[in-house]
Coordinates of C-alpha atoms and ligand atoms in Angstrom, one line a residue:
M1 CA 11.4 6.3 -9.3
E2 CA 10.8 2.6 -10.1
D3 CA 7.9 1.6 -12.4
L4 CA 5.2 0.4 -10.2
F5 CA 3.1 -0.9 -13.2
G6 CA 5.7 -3.0 -15.0
G7 CA 4.2 -4.4 -18.2
A8 CA 0.7 -3.3 -17.2
A9 CA 0.6 -0.1 -19.5
P10 CA -0.9 -1.7 -22.6
Y11 CA -3.5 -3.3 -20.5
Y12 CA -4.1 -0.1 -18.7
A13 CA -4.6 1.7 -21.9
R14 CA -7.0 -0.9 -23.3
Y15 CA -9.1 -2.2 -20.5
R16 CA -9.4 0.5 -17.8
P17 CA -12.7 2.3 -18.4
A18 CA -12.4 6.0 -19.3
Y19 CA -13.9 8.5 -16.9
G20 CA -16.5 9.5 -19.4
D21 CA -17.3 12.7 -21.2
A22 CA -19.6 14.3 -18.4
A23 CA -16.7 14.0 -15.8
I24 CA -14.1 15.5 -18.2
D25 CA -16.5 18.2 -19.2
H26 CA -17.1 19.1 -15.6
L27 CA -13.3 19.2 -14.9
A28 CA -12.6 21.4 -18.0
E29 CA -15.4 23.8 -17.0
A30 CA -13.8 24.1 -13.6
F31 CA -10.4 24.8 -14.9
G32 CA -11.4 27.1 -17.7
A33 CA -10.8 26.7 -21.5
D34 CA -7.7 29.0 -21.5
S35 CA -5.9 27.0 -18.7
R36 CA -2.6 25.0 -18.6
V37 CA -3.3 21.8 -16.6
L38 CA -0.7 19.4 -15.1
D39 CA -1.9 15.9 -15.1
L40 CA 0.2 14.3 -12.5
G41 CA 0.5 10.6 -12.6
C42 CA -1.1 10.6 -16.0
G43 CA -0.6 6.9 -16.9
P44 CA -1.6 6.4 -20.6
G45 CA -3.5 9.7 -20.7
T46 CA -6.8 8.6 -19.2
I47 CA -7.5 12.2 -18.4
A48 CA -4.9 14.2 -20.4
I49 CA -6.2 13.0 -23.9
P50 CA -9.8 14.0 -23.5
L51 CA -8.9 16.9 -21.5
A52 CA -6.5 18.3 -24.1
N53 CA -9.3 19.2 -26.5
R54 CA -11.1 21.2 -23.8
V55 CA -8.3 23.4 -22.3
R56 CA -5.4 25.5 -23.8
A57 CA -2.5 22.8 -22.9
V58 CA -2.0 19.6 -20.9
L59 CA 1.3 18.7 -19.3
A60 CA 1.2 14.9 -18.9
V61 CA 3.7 13.7 -16.3
D62 CA 4.3 10.1 -15.1
P63 CA 7.4 8.3 -13.7
A64 CA 6.6 5.3 -15.9
E65 CA 8.1 5.4 -19.5
E66 CA 5.8 2.6 -20.5
M67 CA 2.7 4.6 -19.5
L68 CA 4.0 7.7 -21.3
A69 CA 4.8 5.5 -24.4
E70 CA 1.1 4.3 -24.4
G71 CA -0.1 7.9 -24.0
R72 CA 1.9 9.2 -26.8
R73 CA 0.7 6.3 -29.1
L74 CA -3.0 6.9 -28.1
A75 CA -2.6 10.7 -28.4
E76 CA -1.3 10.7 -31.9
G77 CA -3.1 13.8 -33.7
V78 CA -4.3 15.3 -30.4
P79 CA -2.5 18.5 -30.1
A80 CA -1.7 20.5 -26.9
I81 CA -0.2 17.7 -24.8
T82 CA 3.3 17.5 -23.6
W83 CA 4.5 14.2 -22.2
L84 CA 7.2 14.4 -19.6
R85 CA 8.8 11.8 -17.4
G86 CA 8.7 13.0 -13.8
D87 CA 6.7 12.6 -10.5
S88 CA 5.5 14.2 -7.4
A89 CA 9.0 15.1 -6.4
T90 CA 10.0 16.8 -9.4
L91 CA 7.2 19.4 -9.6
R92 CA 9.6 22.5 -9.5
A93 CA 11.4 21.2 -12.7
L94 CA 8.1 21.6 -14.8
P95 CA 7.1 24.5 -17.0
P96 CA 4.3 26.6 -15.3
F97 CA 0.9 25.4 -15.0
D98 CA -2.6 26.8 -13.8
H99 CA -4.2 23.8 -12.3
V100 CA -3.4 20.1 -11.3
V101 CA -5.3 17.0 -11.9
M102 CA -4.6 13.6 -10.4
G103 CA -6.5 10.5 -11.4
R104 CA -6.0 7.6 -9.2
S105 CA -2.5 8.7 -8.5
F106 CA -2.4 10.8 -5.3
H107 CA -2.4 7.8 -3.1
W108 CA 1.1 7.0 -4.4
M109 CA 2.5 10.3 -3.2
D110 CA 3.5 12.1 0.0
R111 CA 0.2 13.9 -0.2
G112 CA 0.9 16.7 2.4
A113 CA 4.2 17.5 0.8
V114 CA 2.7 17.5 -2.7
L115 CA 0.0 20.1 -1.5
A116 CA 2.5 22.3 0.3
E117 CA 4.6 22.4 -2.9
L118 CA 1.5 23.0 -5.2
D119 CA 0.7 25.9 -2.8
E120 CA 3.9 27.7 -3.8
L121 CA 3.7 26.7 -7.5
L122 CA 0.0 27.4 -8.4
P123 CA -1.2 30.8 -9.2
P124 CA -4.0 32.5 -7.3
G125 CA -7.2 30.6 -8.3
G126 CA -5.3 27.5 -9.2
A127 CA -7.3 24.3 -8.3
V128 CA -6.1 20.8 -7.4
A129 CA -8.6 18.1 -8.7
L130 CA -8.8 14.4 -7.8
L131 CA -10.5 11.9 -10.0
G132 CA -11.1 8.4 -9.0
P133 CA -13.7 5.9 -7.7
A134 CA -16.0 7.6 -5.3
A135 CA -15.7 6.2 -1.8
Q136 CA -18.3 3.9 -0.5
P137 CA -19.3 3.6 3.0
G138 CA -16.7 1.5 4.9
E139 CA -14.4 1.6 1.8
P140 CA -12.2 4.8 2.3
W141 CA -10.1 4.5 -0.9
Q142 CA -11.5 2.1 -3.4
P143 CA -15.1 1.0 -3.6
D144 CA -14.1 -2.6 -4.7
A145 CA -17.8 -3.2 -4.9
Q146 CA -17.4 -5.2 -8.2
P147 CA -19.4 -8.4 -8.5
W148 CA -16.3 -10.4 -9.3
Q149 CA -14.3 -9.1 -6.1
A150 CA -14.5 -12.3 -4.1
V151 CA -12.9 -14.4 -7.2
E152 CA -10.3 -11.7 -7.6
R153 CA -9.3 -11.9 -3.9
R154 CA -9.2 -15.6 -3.8
V155 CA -7.0 -16.0 -7.0
C156 CA -4.6 -13.1 -6.0
A157 CA -4.4 -14.8 -2.4
D158 CA -3.5 -18.1 -4.1
F159 CA -0.8 -16.3 -6.0
G160 CA 0.5 -14.5 -3.1
L161 CA -0.5 -11.1 -4.5
D162 CA -1.2 -8.3 -2.1
M163 CA -4.1 -6.4 -3.4
D164 CA -3.8 -3.6 -0.8
A165 CA -0.1 -3.0 -1.8
A166 CA -1.2 -0.2 -4.0
A167 CA -2.6 1.6 -1.2
T168 CA 0.4 1.6 0.9
C169 CA 1.0 5.2 0.9
F170 CA -2.7 5.8 2.0
H171 CA -2.6 3.2 4.6
A172 CA 0.6 4.5 6.0
T173 CA -1.4 7.5 7.3
G174 CA -4.8 6.0 7.4
Q175 CA -6.3 9.4 6.2
P176 CA -8.6 9.6 3.3
H177 CA -7.7 12.2 0.6
R178 CA -10.5 14.5 1.9
A179 CA -8.7 14.8 5.4
V180 CA -5.3 15.4 3.7
L181 CA -6.8 18.2 1.6
A182 CA -8.8 19.6 4.7
A183 CA -5.5 20.1 6.5
S184 CA -3.9 21.7 3.6
P185 CA -4.2 25.2 1.9
F186 CA -6.6 23.6 -0.6
R187 CA -9.4 23.0 1.9
R188 CA -12.4 24.4 -0.1
L189 CA -13.8 21.2 -1.5
E190 CA -16.5 20.6 -4.3
S191 CA -17.4 17.1 -5.2
R192 CA -19.5 15.7 -7.9
T193 CA -20.3 12.2 -8.9
F194 CA -20.8 10.6 -12.2
R195 CA -22.4 7.1 -12.5
R196 CA -22.1 4.7 -15.3
R197 CA -23.0 1.0 -15.8
L198 CA -20.3 -1.0 -17.5
V199 CA -20.6 -4.6 -18.7
W200 CA -17.6 -6.9 -18.5
D201 CA -16.7 -10.1 -20.3
V202 CA -14.0 -12.6 -19.3
D203 CA -11.3 -11.2 -21.5
G204 CA -12.1 -7.7 -20.3
L205 CA -11.8 -8.6 -16.6
V206 CA -8.5 -10.6 -17.4
G207 CA -7.1 -7.5 -19.2
L208 CA -8.3 -5.2 -16.4
Q209 CA -6.6 -7.4 -13.8
L210 CA -3.2 -7.3 -15.6
S211 CA -3.5 -3.4 -15.5
Y212 CA -3.2 -3.3 -11.7
S213 CA 0.1 -2.8 -10.2
Y214 CA -0.2 -5.8 -7.8
S215 CA -1.0 -8.1 -10.5
S216 CA 0.9 -6.6 -13.5
P217 CA 2.9 -8.9 -15.8
A218 CA 6.1 -7.8 -14.0
A219 CA 4.6 -8.6 -10.7
L220 CA 3.6 -12.1 -11.9
G221 CA 6.8 -12.8 -13.9
D222 CA 6.9 -16.4 -15.3
R223 CA 3.6 -17.0 -13.4
L224 CA 1.7 -14.8 -15.7
G225 CA 0.2 -17.8 -17.9
A226 CA -0.8 -19.7 -14.7
F227 CA -2.4 -16.6 -13.3
V228 CA -4.4 -15.8 -16.3
A229 CA -5.6 -19.5 -16.8
A230 CA -6.6 -19.7 -13.0
F231 CA -8.4 -16.2 -13.0
R232 CA -10.2 -17.1 -16.1
A233 CA -11.3 -20.5 -14.8
A234 CA -12.4 -19.1 -11.4
L235 CA -14.4 -16.3 -13.1
L236 CA -16.3 -18.8 -15.3
A237 CA -16.8 -21.2 -12.4
A238 CA -18.5 -18.3 -10.5
D239 CA -20.5 -17.0 -13.4
P240 CA -20.7 -19.5 -16.4
A241 CA -22.5 -16.7 -18.5
G242 CA -19.3 -14.8 -18.3
R243 CA -20.9 -11.5 -18.0
W244 CA -20.6 -9.0 -15.1
E245 CA -22.3 -5.6 -14.6
Q246 CA -20.5 -2.8 -12.7
D247 CA -22.0 0.3 -11.3
L248 CA -19.0 2.7 -11.7
V249 CA -19.2 5.8 -9.7
T250 CA -16.5 8.4 -10.4
E251 CA -15.9 11.4 -8.1
V252 CA -14.4 14.6 -9.4
L253 CA -13.1 16.4 -6.3
I254 CA -12.0 19.8 -6.9
A255 CA -10.0 21.6 -4.1
R256 CA -9.3 25.2 -4.0
R257 CA -7.5 27.6 -1.6
T258 CA -9.7 29.4 0.8
E259 CA -9.8 33.1 0.1
R260 CA -6.7 34.9 1.6
Ligands
SAM1 C1 -3.5 4.1 -11.4 S1 -2.4 5.0 -12.5 C2 -3.5 6.4 -12.9 C3 -3.3 6.8 -14.4 C4 -4.4 7.9 -14.8 N1 -4.2 9.1 -14.2 C5 -5.8 7.5 -14.6 O1 -6.5 8.3 -14.0 O2 -6.2 6.4 -15.0 C6 -1.4 5.6 -11.4 C7 -0.2 6.5 -12.0 O3 0.4 7.2 -11.0 C8 2.0 7.1 -11.4 N2 2.7 7.4 -10.1 C9 3.0 6.6 -9.2 N3 3.7 7.3 -8.3 C10 3.8 8.5 -8.6 C11 4.2 9.9 -8.1 N4 5.0 9.8 -7.0 N5 4.2 10.8 -8.8 C12 3.5 11.0 -10.0 N6 2.8 9.9 -10.5 C13 3.1 8.6 -9.9 C14 2.1 5.7 -11.9 O4 3.2 5.5 -12.7 C15 0.8 5.4 -12.7 O5 0.9 5.7 -14.1

């Protein structure tokens, strides 16, 4: 599988906000301390690294070697994580696991096929957990409620970047994750949300922007410098104080099989 996040991994590791201890604690509690967890689409270990201290073992799997390299670097000294190159089409090649978590990665996959395969691979009681931004009214996949959204949209449009490209798999069916789960064996859903307030400066927002697949360094190529300059200027024109607050709401959606 090609690397969808070319050159973005260091920005991802540095600038994407963590999910926060409360969300990871909740996830670990749902899985149980003695469990072996597959983190599918692990990126640089956003979930795998904090989770590894709370469960028996984490199998961190991603198709992007750059992401795995960042993860291995950040996880130095954290035991109980195995980093493997793979993806949603290579689940059968993995060592056994008890539960699966996917953080902002399920939308890249053939979701129905993945759930059908997980139904064969997961033991009884095995759960599938999705972590990501909680959907807001009218925004089925990503809230995009950030105060700098309008600036981002304008500058991305100027550079011909398709902000919605990341959601192609999602939009191909038009079905939110919940609907896909409801039609799968993992239809017993339990949702909790965790709210945090973040404060961003210009450097943080530029770094965050370069962590997205649609505006990664590889997507921008030799226009990277021009894009950064344009985005930085547009942000400061919109808010000369250079300070943005974001209400980040993370949903932990745990899906289990109905009793058989
Ligand atoms: C937005 S990042 C999420 C990283 C991390 N899980 C998090 O919560 O921040 C999405 C990750 O999914 C990976 N990915 C894309 N397609 C995938 C697939 N078919 N199977 C597994 N992982 C995939 C990408 O390489 C990328 O690292």
